[in-house]
GROMACS .gro file of C-alpha atoms in nm:
model
  270
    1PHE     CA    1  11.370  -6.520  -1.026
    2GLU     CA    2  11.350  -6.142  -0.889
    3ILE     CA    3  11.271  -5.822  -1.133
    4ASP     CA    4  11.406  -5.557  -1.023
    5GLU     CA    5  11.208  -5.346  -1.207
    6ILE     CA    6  10.922  -5.297  -1.463
    7ILE     CA    7  10.824  -4.936  -1.608
    8ILE     CA    8  10.492  -4.914  -1.793
    9ARG     CA    9  10.540  -4.502  -1.962
   10ASN     CA   10  10.231  -4.357  -2.097
   11LEU     CA   11   9.977  -4.611  -2.103
   12ILE     CA   12   9.658  -4.651  -1.935
   13ILE     CA   13   9.463  -5.010  -1.857
   14LYS     CA   14   9.143  -5.022  -1.766
   15SER     CA   15   9.116  -5.412  -1.660
   16ILE     CA   16   9.427  -5.684  -1.639
   17LYS     CA   17   9.323  -6.015  -1.748
   18SER     CA   18   9.637  -6.204  -1.727
   19ASN     CA   19   9.738  -6.430  -1.499
   20TYR     CA   20  10.094  -6.422  -1.638
   21LEU     CA   21  10.131  -6.019  -1.612
   22LYS     CA   22  10.025  -6.065  -1.243
   23TYR     CA   23  10.297  -6.346  -1.187
   24LEU     CA   24  10.527  -6.094  -1.275
   25LEU     CA   25  10.407  -5.822  -1.012
   26LYS     CA   26  10.504  -6.073  -0.754
   27HIS     CA   27  10.841  -6.103  -0.831
   28THR     CA   28  10.902  -5.728  -0.833
   29LYS     CA   29  11.070  -5.491  -0.610
   30LYS     CA   30  10.947  -5.163  -0.808
   31LEU     CA   31  10.677  -5.063  -1.110
   32ILE     CA   32  10.727  -4.751  -1.192
   33LEU     CA   33  10.423  -4.577  -1.387
   34ASN     CA   34  10.502  -4.320  -1.637
   35PHE     CA   35  10.249  -4.006  -1.757
   36GLU     CA   36  10.414  -3.732  -1.931
   37SER     CA   37  10.136  -3.706  -2.193
   38ASN     CA   38   9.931  -3.376  -2.269
   39PHE     CA   39   9.634  -3.638  -2.436
   40LEU     CA   40   9.617  -3.841  -2.085
   41LEU     CA   41   9.334  -3.773  -1.871
   42ILE     CA   42   9.405  -3.722  -1.487
   43ASP     CA   43   9.143  -3.980  -1.440
   44ASP     CA   44   9.231  -4.262  -1.648
   45MET     CA   45   9.597  -4.220  -1.459
   46ILE     CA   46   9.490  -4.193  -1.088
   47GLN     CA   47   9.249  -4.560  -1.224
   48THR     CA   48   9.557  -4.709  -1.444
   49VAL     CA   49   9.744  -4.645  -1.102
   50LEU     CA   50   9.419  -4.770  -0.860
   51LEU     CA   51   9.383  -5.108  -1.062
   52PHE     CA   52   9.788  -5.160  -1.023
   53ASP     CA   53   9.776  -5.095  -0.680
   54LYS     CA   54   9.439  -5.290  -0.653
   55LEU     CA   55   9.698  -5.638  -0.785
   56CYS     CA   56  10.000  -5.548  -0.604
   57ASP     CA   57   9.916  -5.675  -0.194
   58TYR     CA   58  10.215  -5.856  -0.192
   59PRO     CA   59  10.487  -5.896   0.035
   60LYS     CA   60  10.576  -5.486   0.123
   61HIS     CA   61  10.920  -5.458   0.023
   62PHE     CA   62  10.711  -5.403  -0.341
   63SER     CA   63  10.661  -5.002  -0.446
   64ILE     CA   64  10.554  -4.833  -0.664
   65SER     CA   65  10.599  -4.479  -0.804
   66ILE     CA   66  10.426  -4.261  -0.992
   67LYS     CA   67  10.549  -3.966  -1.242
   68ILE     CA   68  10.262  -3.726  -1.416
   69SER     CA   69  10.360  -3.462  -1.561
   70GLN     CA   70  10.165  -3.261  -1.859
   71PRO     CA   71  10.269  -2.910  -1.905
   72ASN     CA   72  10.055  -2.612  -1.885
   73GLY     CA   73   9.764  -2.878  -1.767
   74ARG     CA   74   9.572  -2.829  -1.497
   75PHE     CA   75   9.550  -3.096  -1.177
   76ILE     CA   76   9.318  -3.046  -0.827
   77LEU     CA   77   9.401  -3.285  -0.598
   78ALA     CA   78   9.067  -3.382  -0.511
   79SER     CA   79   9.026  -3.523  -0.148
   80ASP     CA   80   8.933  -3.889  -0.289
   81TYR     CA   81   9.198  -3.912  -0.582
   82PHE     CA   82   9.432  -4.146  -0.426
   83THR     CA   83   9.199  -4.331  -0.117
   84ASN     CA   84   9.346  -4.714  -0.093
   85PHE     CA   85   9.659  -4.639  -0.234
   86LYS     CA   86   9.868  -4.867  -0.086
   87TRP     CA   87  10.182  -4.958  -0.203
   88VAL     CA   88  10.245  -4.635  -0.389
   89LYS     CA   89  10.576  -4.491  -0.239
   90GLU     CA   90  10.743  -4.253  -0.493
   91MET     CA   91  10.490  -3.953  -0.665
   92SER     CA   92  10.667  -3.720  -0.871
   93ILE     CA   93  10.353  -3.467  -1.021
   94GLY     CA   94  10.521  -3.177  -1.242
   95ASP     CA   95  10.451  -2.902  -1.544
   96PHE     CA   96  10.133  -2.847  -1.469
   97ALA     CA   97  10.048  -2.457  -1.518
   98ASN     CA   98   9.720  -2.491  -1.235
   99ILE     CA   99   9.737  -2.687  -0.921
  100ARG     CA  100   9.648  -2.698  -0.578
  101ILE     CA  101   9.615  -2.940  -0.336
  102CYS     CA  102   9.309  -2.955  -0.138
  103TYR     CA  103   9.276  -3.098   0.305
  104ASN     CA  104   9.369  -3.445   0.329
  105SER     CA  105   9.380  -3.536  -0.024
  106LEU     CA  106   9.712  -3.736   0.039
  107GLU     CA  107   9.589  -3.837   0.404
  108SER     CA  108   9.584  -4.200   0.228
  109MET     CA  109   9.926  -4.257   0.110
  110ALA     CA  110  10.078  -4.401   0.479
  111GLN     CA  111  10.322  -4.590   0.281
  112LEU     CA  112  10.512  -4.292   0.036
  113LYS     CA  113  10.873  -4.185   0.085
  114LYS     CA  114  10.895  -3.913  -0.194
  115LEU     CA  115  10.663  -3.692  -0.319
  116ASN     CA  116  10.806  -3.428  -0.585
  117PHE     CA  117  10.562  -3.146  -0.707
  118TYR     CA  118  10.836  -2.985  -0.899
  119ASN     CA  119  10.794  -2.684  -1.157
  120ASN     CA  120  10.470  -2.604  -1.159
  121PHE     CA  121  10.264  -2.244  -1.025
  122LEU     CA  122  10.154  -2.371  -0.680
  123ASN     CA  123  10.087  -2.045  -0.497
  124ASN     CA  124  10.086  -2.161  -0.145
  125ILE     CA  125  10.085  -2.448   0.093
  126ASN     CA  126   9.741  -2.551   0.306
  127TYR     CA  127   9.749  -2.692   0.683
  128GLY     CA  128   9.584  -2.963   0.606
  129SER     CA  129   9.779  -3.121   0.222
  130PHE     CA  130  10.002  -3.335   0.428
  131ASN     CA  131   9.787  -3.506   0.648
  132GLY     CA  132   9.829  -3.858   0.710
  133LEU     CA  133  10.222  -3.896   0.524
  134VAL     CA  134  10.376  -4.078   0.796
  135ASN     CA  135  10.688  -4.160   0.649
  136LEU     CA  136  10.726  -3.952   0.395
  137ARG     CA  137  11.108  -3.893   0.397
  138LYS     CA  138  11.140  -3.617   0.088
  139LEU     CA  139  10.933  -3.363   0.003
  140ILE     CA  140  11.008  -3.161  -0.344
  141LEU     CA  141  10.850  -2.806  -0.368
  142SER     CA  142  11.071  -2.642  -0.610
  143GLN     CA  143  11.048  -2.448  -0.926
  144ASN     CA  144  10.699  -2.288  -0.818
  145ASN     CA  145  10.503  -1.989  -0.735
  146LEU     CA  146  10.465  -2.036  -0.337
  147GLU     CA  147  10.433  -1.721  -0.231
  148LYS     CA  148  10.278  -1.835   0.177
  149ILE     CA  149  10.310  -2.139   0.334
  150GLU     CA  150  10.075  -2.146   0.584
  151ASP     CA  151  10.183  -2.274   0.970
  152SER     CA  152  10.226  -2.558   1.078
  153SER     CA  153  10.170  -2.709   0.715
  154PHE     CA  154  10.466  -2.991   0.812
  155ILE     CA  155  10.361  -3.065   1.189
  156TYR     CA  156  10.260  -3.403   1.092
  157LEU     CA  157  10.601  -3.466   0.881
  158SER     CA  158  10.783  -3.634   1.227
  159LYS     CA  159  10.952  -3.791   0.968
  160LEU     CA  160  11.075  -3.643   0.694
  161LYS     CA  161  11.411  -3.648   0.626
  162VAL     CA  162  11.479  -3.346   0.318
  163LEU     CA  163  11.234  -3.030   0.260
  164ASN     CA  164  11.327  -2.876  -0.068
  165LEU     CA  165  11.178  -2.516  -0.119
  166ARG     CA  166  11.401  -2.373  -0.422
  167SER     CA  167  11.297  -2.136  -0.662
  168ASN     CA  168  11.002  -2.000  -0.514
  169LYS     CA  169  10.854  -1.653  -0.442
  170LEU     CA  170  10.856  -1.669  -0.018
  171GLU     CA  171  10.986  -1.312   0.119
  172ILE     CA  172  10.928  -1.441   0.489
  173ILE     CA  173  10.935  -1.756   0.729
  174GLN     CA  174  10.709  -1.742   1.000
  175SER     CA  175  10.768  -1.915   1.371
  176LEU     CA  176  10.540  -2.193   1.306
  177MET     CA  177  10.626  -2.270   0.930
  178LEU     CA  178  10.871  -2.522   0.971
  179SER     CA  179  10.748  -2.654   1.304
  180GLY     CA  180  10.737  -3.042   1.337
  181LEU     CA  181  11.038  -3.126   1.190
  182LYS     CA  182  11.227  -3.235   1.442
  183ASN     CA  183  11.416  -3.506   1.244
  184LEU     CA  184  11.499  -3.248   0.921
  185LEU     CA  185  11.885  -3.311   0.806
  186ASP     CA  186  11.875  -3.096   0.496
  187LEU     CA  187  11.676  -2.745   0.394
  188ASP     CA  188  11.631  -2.588   0.119
  189LEU     CA  189  11.521  -2.248   0.089
  190SER     CA  190  11.732  -2.142  -0.235
  191ILE     CA  191  11.646  -1.826  -0.467
  192ASN     CA  192  11.356  -1.721  -0.301
  193ASN     CA  193  11.235  -1.329  -0.179
  194ILE     CA  194  11.341  -1.377   0.191
  195GLY     CA  195  11.399  -1.070   0.379
  196LEU     CA  196  11.237  -1.164   0.695
  197ILE     CA  197  11.287  -1.468   0.932
  198GLU     CA  198  11.071  -1.439   1.271
  199PHE     CA  199  11.251  -1.537   1.544
  200ASN     CA  200  11.237  -1.929   1.684
  201SER     CA  201  11.189  -2.034   1.292
  202PHE     CA  202  11.434  -2.375   1.333
  203ILE     CA  203  11.324  -2.395   1.718
  204ASP     CA  204  11.151  -2.753   1.585
  205LEU     CA  205  11.461  -2.789   1.325
  206THR     CA  206  11.748  -2.956   1.617
  207GLU     CA  207  11.864  -3.254   1.380
  208LEU     CA  208  11.911  -3.022   1.083
  209ARG     CA  209  12.276  -3.084   0.900
  210ARG     CA  210  12.288  -2.857   0.626
  211LEU     CA  211  12.108  -2.551   0.547
  212ASN     CA  212  12.061  -2.317   0.218
  213LEU     CA  213  11.966  -1.986   0.250
  214GLU     CA  214  12.179  -1.892  -0.073
  215LEU     CA  215  12.045  -1.577  -0.301
  216ASN     CA  216  11.763  -1.385  -0.111
  217LYS     CA  217  11.695  -1.090   0.055
  218ILE     CA  218  11.849  -1.112   0.378
  219ALA     CA  219  11.969  -0.764   0.509
  220ILE     CA  220  12.078  -0.839   0.879
  221LEU     CA  221  12.123  -1.113   1.056
  222GLN     CA  222  11.972  -1.118   1.436
  223SER     CA  223  12.089  -1.235   1.725
  224ASN     CA  224  12.007  -1.559   1.847
  225ILE     CA  225  11.780  -1.575   1.508
  226PHE     CA  226  11.944  -1.913   1.446
  227VAL     CA  227  11.826  -2.064   1.761
  228GLY     CA  228  11.724  -2.476   1.755
  229LEU     CA  229  12.031  -2.552   1.507
  230LYS     CA  230  12.281  -2.674   1.752
  231ASN     CA  231  12.358  -2.981   1.486
  232LEU     CA  232  12.410  -2.766   1.181
  233GLU     CA  233  12.701  -2.840   0.992
  234ILE     CA  234  12.684  -2.650   0.680
  235MET     CA  235  12.527  -2.294   0.592
  236ASN     CA  236  12.517  -2.089   0.275
  237LEU     CA  237  12.408  -1.779   0.288
  238SER     CA  238  12.611  -1.581   0.027
  239HIS     CA  239  12.422  -1.379  -0.306
  240ASN     CA  240  12.211  -1.197  -0.010
  241CYS     CA  241  12.208  -0.876   0.134
  242ILE     CA  242  12.331  -0.900   0.436
  243LYS     CA  243  12.513  -0.586   0.549
  244SER     CA  244  12.560  -0.638   0.924
  245ILE     CA  245  12.565  -0.927   1.160
  246GLU     CA  246  12.471  -0.878   1.459
  247PHE     CA  247  12.620  -1.010   1.816
  248ASN     CA  248  12.527  -1.339   1.881
  249ALA     CA  249  12.334  -1.425   1.564
  250LEU     CA  250  12.558  -1.748   1.513
  251ASN     CA  251  12.519  -1.819   1.891
  252ASN     CA  252  12.362  -2.183   1.930
  253LEU     CA  253  12.576  -2.305   1.628
  254ASP     CA  254  12.806  -2.554   1.818
  255SER     CA  255  12.833  -2.820   1.517
  256LEU     CA  256  12.911  -2.537   1.231
  257LEU     CA  257  13.183  -2.674   0.988
  258ASN     CA  258  13.151  -2.495   0.724
  259LEU     CA  259  12.920  -2.106   0.693
  260ASP     CA  260  12.943  -1.905   0.349
  261ILE     CA  261  12.871  -1.543   0.393
  262SER     CA  262  13.031  -1.432   0.002
  263TRP     CA  263  12.874  -1.266  -0.245
  264ASN     CA  264  12.727  -0.967   0.017
  265LYS     CA  265  12.720  -0.634   0.151
  266MET     CA  266  12.914  -0.626   0.462
  267VAL     CA  267  12.965  -0.325   0.632
  268LYS     CA  268  12.931  -0.389   1.011
  269ILE     CA  269  12.964  -0.732   1.268
  270GLU     CA  270  12.873  -0.664   1.635
   0.00000   0.00000   0.00000
């Protein structure tokens, strides 16, 4: 027999001696560990996950999904927290009032495919924050307080398909902020304070299909600002402050099928 999922919620486990549980895990596709309580210690949660991870030395189709949520909690992702996690393929950490990702803190999680840091007070992303996540497909950093993302912070996420930066406080898209994302398909930068897009910001995003920039503060679309987006199909620029579209601003968008520039302040198109 085979079980699709086993879900364990808000339970700290110090040791496992049951052979039956081990037997069940051996025939389970996915284990979901869900911690959503202010009364649980972070260290205890991590040790519980590690305990299961060590037990699950089974076929590669097996995966562990973690969700950690603590309203107003504090969480510093130290470099040794996730050491030796072999089977964790999805991780969600949310609702923390104070959270920081340390350099190389996730580097041992090579099997991780989905990482969700939602609704935290994450202020910045530093170079090295996502080192080692060579199989990551989806990264969600929405509803944080992100003001800055250091250049080349995503440089090693070569397999990333979806990047969600919605609802933050970014003001500038630097030319090297998105470097290395050669296989990205979907980029959401909506509901930020973006007023400036530096030249060549999208130069590496040759496979991008969808770009969402709605509800920002963009005033001018400069010439050749979207260089690199040769496969882009959908772009949303609605609810900005766009007054002018310069000549060749939309150059190189050979695959564009849908462009939304509604709710702007357009007075000039060259």
